[in-house]
């Protein structure tokens, strides 16, 4: 069974930084795309950052220049470094991954979420 577990959320003031981490475990053959999503209260879930297995990354316009996504394929992890946080970044952040459990079997997995609150 495959699991994604996030860590690193918390309460910070505007302008501060946080780093979220996500580690995959279980019967994993290969991890392909990894993403970070967020969902603010009363709003739809939105894509924040996307990173391919080769390390190519994409970001939502709202976080470009402030957030950096990275991954370590050997450790089966992805991190989201969030700098210059703003109150509008307040949300639950979710790790997502496309994971192969075999050469011909790929599934989508979600983490349980990490709460990030940016407030004075």
PDB file of C-alpha atoms in Angstrom:
ATOM      1  CA  UNK A   1       0.000   0.000   0.000  1.00  0.00           C
ATOM      2  CA  UNK A   2       1.301   3.430  -0.947  1.00  0.00           C
ATOM      3  CA  UNK A   3       1.106   6.441   1.339  1.00  0.00           C
ATOM      4  CA  UNK A   4       2.027  10.096   1.062  1.00  0.00           C
ATOM      5  CA  UNK A   5       2.690  11.884   4.337  1.00  0.00           C
ATOM      6  CA  UNK A   6       3.169  15.638   4.583  1.00  0.00           C
ATOM      7  CA  UNK A   7       4.848  17.620   7.332  1.00  0.00           C
ATOM      8  CA  UNK A   8       5.906  21.180   8.018  1.00  0.00           C
ATOM      9  CA  UNK A   9       2.720  23.195   8.178  1.00  0.00           C
ATOM     10  CA  UNK A  10       2.083  25.805  10.825  1.00  0.00           C
ATOM     11  CA  UNK A  11       1.274  29.395  11.731  1.00  0.00           C
ATOM     12  CA  UNK A  12       3.543  32.164  10.477  1.00  0.00           C
ATOM     13  CA  UNK A  13       3.409  35.917  10.049  1.00  0.00           C
ATOM     14  CA  UNK A  14       3.280  37.627   6.653  1.00  0.00           C
ATOM     15  CA  UNK A  15       6.701  37.754   5.043  1.00  0.00           C
ATOM     16  CA  UNK A  16       7.958  34.645   6.823  1.00  0.00           C
ATOM     17  CA  UNK A  17       8.828  31.265   5.340  1.00  0.00           C
ATOM     18  CA  UNK A  18       7.749  27.656   5.711  1.00  0.00           C
ATOM     19  CA  UNK A  19       8.929  24.442   4.152  1.00  0.00           C
ATOM     20  CA  UNK A  20       6.523  21.593   3.495  1.00  0.00           C
ATOM     21  CA  UNK A  21       7.790  18.065   2.967  1.00  0.00           C
ATOM     22  CA  UNK A  22       6.088  14.994   1.567  1.00  0.00           C
ATOM     23  CA  UNK A  23       7.448  11.459   1.688  1.00  0.00           C
ATOM     24  CA  UNK A  24       6.094   8.479  -0.200  1.00  0.00           C
ATOM     25  CA  UNK A  25       6.244   4.964   1.183  1.00  0.00           C
ATOM     26  CA  UNK A  26       5.005   1.523   0.311  1.00  0.00           C
ATOM     27  CA  UNK A  27       5.126  -0.682  -2.749  1.00  0.00           C
ATOM     28  CA  UNK A  28       6.608   1.858  -5.184  1.00  0.00           C
ATOM     29  CA  UNK A  29       8.130   1.004  -8.536  1.00  0.00           C
ATOM     30  CA  UNK A  30       8.564   4.589  -9.737  1.00  0.00           C
ATOM     31  CA  UNK A  31       7.234   8.046  -8.896  1.00  0.00           C
ATOM     32  CA  UNK A  32       6.375  10.207 -11.884  1.00  0.00           C
ATOM     33  CA  UNK A  33       4.834  13.675 -11.561  1.00  0.00           C
ATOM     34  CA  UNK A  34       4.576  15.152  -8.085  1.00  0.00           C
ATOM     35  CA  UNK A  35       2.433  18.177  -7.285  1.00  0.00           C
ATOM     36  CA  UNK A  36       1.387  20.445  -4.478  1.00  0.00           C
ATOM     37  CA  UNK A  37      -2.196  21.665  -4.306  1.00  0.00           C
ATOM     38  CA  UNK A  38      -3.907  23.897  -1.798  1.00  0.00           C
ATOM     39  CA  UNK A  39      -7.443  24.510  -0.701  1.00  0.00           C
ATOM     40  CA  UNK A  40      -8.499  27.598   1.193  1.00  0.00           C
ATOM     41  CA  UNK A  41     -11.727  27.633   3.219  1.00  0.00           C
ATOM     42  CA  UNK A  42     -14.716  27.936   0.923  1.00  0.00           C
ATOM     43  CA  UNK A  43     -12.622  27.701  -2.221  1.00  0.00           C
ATOM     44  CA  UNK A  44     -11.819  25.025  -4.770  1.00  0.00           C
ATOM     45  CA  UNK A  45      -8.582  23.081  -4.616  1.00  0.00           C
ATOM     46  CA  UNK A  46      -5.927  24.704  -6.821  1.00  0.00           C
ATOM     47  CA  UNK A  47      -2.622  23.555  -8.245  1.00  0.00           C
ATOM     48  CA  UNK A  48       0.328  25.354  -6.674  1.00  0.00           C
ATOM     49  CA  UNK A  49       3.383  23.607  -8.132  1.00  0.00           C
ATOM     50  CA  UNK A  50       4.219  20.672 -10.346  1.00  0.00           C
ATOM     51  CA  UNK A  51       7.536  18.856 -10.746  1.00  0.00           C
ATOM     52  CA  UNK A  52       8.350  16.115 -13.201  1.00  0.00           C
ATOM     53  CA  UNK A  53      10.573  13.156 -12.492  1.00  0.00           C
ATOM     54  CA  UNK A  54      13.397  14.935 -14.311  1.00  0.00           C
ATOM     55  CA  UNK A  55      12.952  18.031 -12.155  1.00  0.00           C
ATOM     56  CA  UNK A  56      11.139  20.349 -14.539  1.00  0.00           C
ATOM     57  CA  UNK A  57       8.801  22.562 -12.506  1.00  0.00           C
ATOM     58  CA  UNK A  58       5.784  24.761 -13.047  1.00  0.00           C
ATOM     59  CA  UNK A  59       4.013  27.156 -10.705  1.00  0.00           C
ATOM     60  CA  UNK A  60       0.735  28.948 -10.279  1.00  0.00           C
ATOM     61  CA  UNK A  61       1.087  32.630 -11.146  1.00  0.00           C
ATOM     62  CA  UNK A  62       0.154  33.559  -7.575  1.00  0.00           C
ATOM     63  CA  UNK A  63       3.255  31.870  -6.133  1.00  0.00           C
ATOM     64  CA  UNK A  64       5.876  32.373  -8.847  1.00  0.00           C
ATOM     65  CA  UNK A  65       9.057  33.854  -7.438  1.00  0.00           C
ATOM     66  CA  UNK A  66       8.078  32.993  -3.861  1.00  0.00           C
ATOM     67  CA  UNK A  67       7.637  29.200  -3.829  1.00  0.00           C
ATOM     68  CA  UNK A  68      10.119  26.555  -4.948  1.00  0.00           C
ATOM     69  CA  UNK A  69       9.304  22.898  -5.456  1.00  0.00           C
ATOM     70  CA  UNK A  70      11.988  20.223  -5.341  1.00  0.00           C
ATOM     71  CA  UNK A  71      12.205  16.455  -5.168  1.00  0.00           C
ATOM     72  CA  UNK A  72      14.600  13.682  -4.314  1.00  0.00           C
ATOM     73  CA  UNK A  73      13.827  10.570  -6.314  1.00  0.00           C
ATOM     74  CA  UNK A  74      16.071   8.343  -4.218  1.00  0.00           C
ATOM     75  CA  UNK A  75      14.399   9.421  -0.989  1.00  0.00           C
ATOM     76  CA  UNK A  76      10.928   9.509  -2.572  1.00  0.00           C
ATOM     77  CA  UNK A  77      10.300  13.008  -1.302  1.00  0.00           C
ATOM     78  CA  UNK A  78       9.117  16.374  -2.542  1.00  0.00           C
ATOM     79  CA  UNK A  79       9.463  19.676  -0.725  1.00  0.00           C
ATOM     80  CA  UNK A  80       7.753  23.018  -1.150  1.00  0.00           C
ATOM     81  CA  UNK A  81       9.772  25.978   0.073  1.00  0.00           C
ATOM     82  CA  UNK A  82       7.445  28.909   0.639  1.00  0.00           C
ATOM     83  CA  UNK A  83       8.972  32.348   1.109  1.00  0.00           C
ATOM     84  CA  UNK A  84       7.455  35.776   1.634  1.00  0.00           C
ATOM     85  CA  UNK A  85       4.185  34.209   2.687  1.00  0.00           C
ATOM     86  CA  UNK A  86       1.007  36.264   2.412  1.00  0.00           C
ATOM     87  CA  UNK A  87      -2.334  35.919   4.211  1.00  0.00           C
ATOM     88  CA  UNK A  88      -3.871  34.723   0.947  1.00  0.00           C
ATOM     89  CA  UNK A  89      -1.537  31.695   1.056  1.00  0.00           C
ATOM     90  CA  UNK A  90      -3.507  30.411   4.043  1.00  0.00           C
ATOM     91  CA  UNK A  91      -4.870  26.992   3.084  1.00  0.00           C
ATOM     92  CA  UNK A  92      -4.552  23.273   3.533  1.00  0.00           C
ATOM     93  CA  UNK A  93      -1.703  22.068   1.329  1.00  0.00           C
ATOM     94  CA  UNK A  94      -1.822  18.628  -0.264  1.00  0.00           C
ATOM     95  CA  UNK A  95       0.900  16.524  -1.798  1.00  0.00           C
ATOM     96  CA  UNK A  96      -0.060  14.539  -4.900  1.00  0.00           C
ATOM     97  CA  UNK A  97       1.888  11.964  -6.863  1.00  0.00           C
ATOM     98  CA  UNK A  98       1.488   9.712  -9.860  1.00  0.00           C
ATOM     99  CA  UNK A  99       3.056   6.469  -8.685  1.00  0.00           C
ATOM    100  CA  UNK A 100       3.743   3.272 -10.508  1.00  0.00           C
ATOM    101  CA  UNK A 101       3.459   0.134  -8.433  1.00  0.00           C
ATOM    102  CA  UNK A 102       4.706  -1.882 -11.401  1.00  0.00           C
ATOM    103  CA  UNK A 103       5.875  -1.296 -14.990  1.00  0.00           C
ATOM    104  CA  UNK A 104       2.307  -1.026 -16.274  1.00  0.00           C
ATOM    105  CA  UNK A 105       0.369   0.193 -13.262  1.00  0.00           C
ATOM    106  CA  UNK A 106       0.151   3.878 -12.370  1.00  0.00           C
ATOM    107  CA  UNK A 107      -2.136   5.355  -9.729  1.00  0.00           C
ATOM    108  CA  UNK A 108      -2.782   8.752  -8.209  1.00  0.00           C
ATOM    109  CA  UNK A 109      -2.176   9.311  -4.524  1.00  0.00           C
ATOM    110  CA  UNK A 110      -2.880  12.178  -2.150  1.00  0.00           C
ATOM    111  CA  UNK A 111      -1.419  13.118   1.186  1.00  0.00           C
ATOM    112  CA  UNK A 112      -3.560  13.937   4.185  1.00  0.00           C
ATOM    113  CA  UNK A 113      -2.913  17.664   4.019  1.00  0.00           C
ATOM    114  CA  UNK A 114      -0.853  20.181   5.988  1.00  0.00           C
ATOM    115  CA  UNK A 115      -2.397  23.352   7.332  1.00  0.00           C
ATOM    116  CA  UNK A 116      -0.639  26.635   6.615  1.00  0.00           C
ATOM    117  CA  UNK A 117      -1.892  29.807   8.273  1.00  0.00           C
ATOM    118  CA  UNK A 118      -0.393  33.197   7.522  1.00  0.00           C
ATOM    119  CA  UNK A 119      -1.583  35.826   9.978  1.00  0.00           C
ATOM    120  CA  UNK A 120      -0.369  38.613  12.250  1.00  0.00           C
TER     121      UNK A 120
END
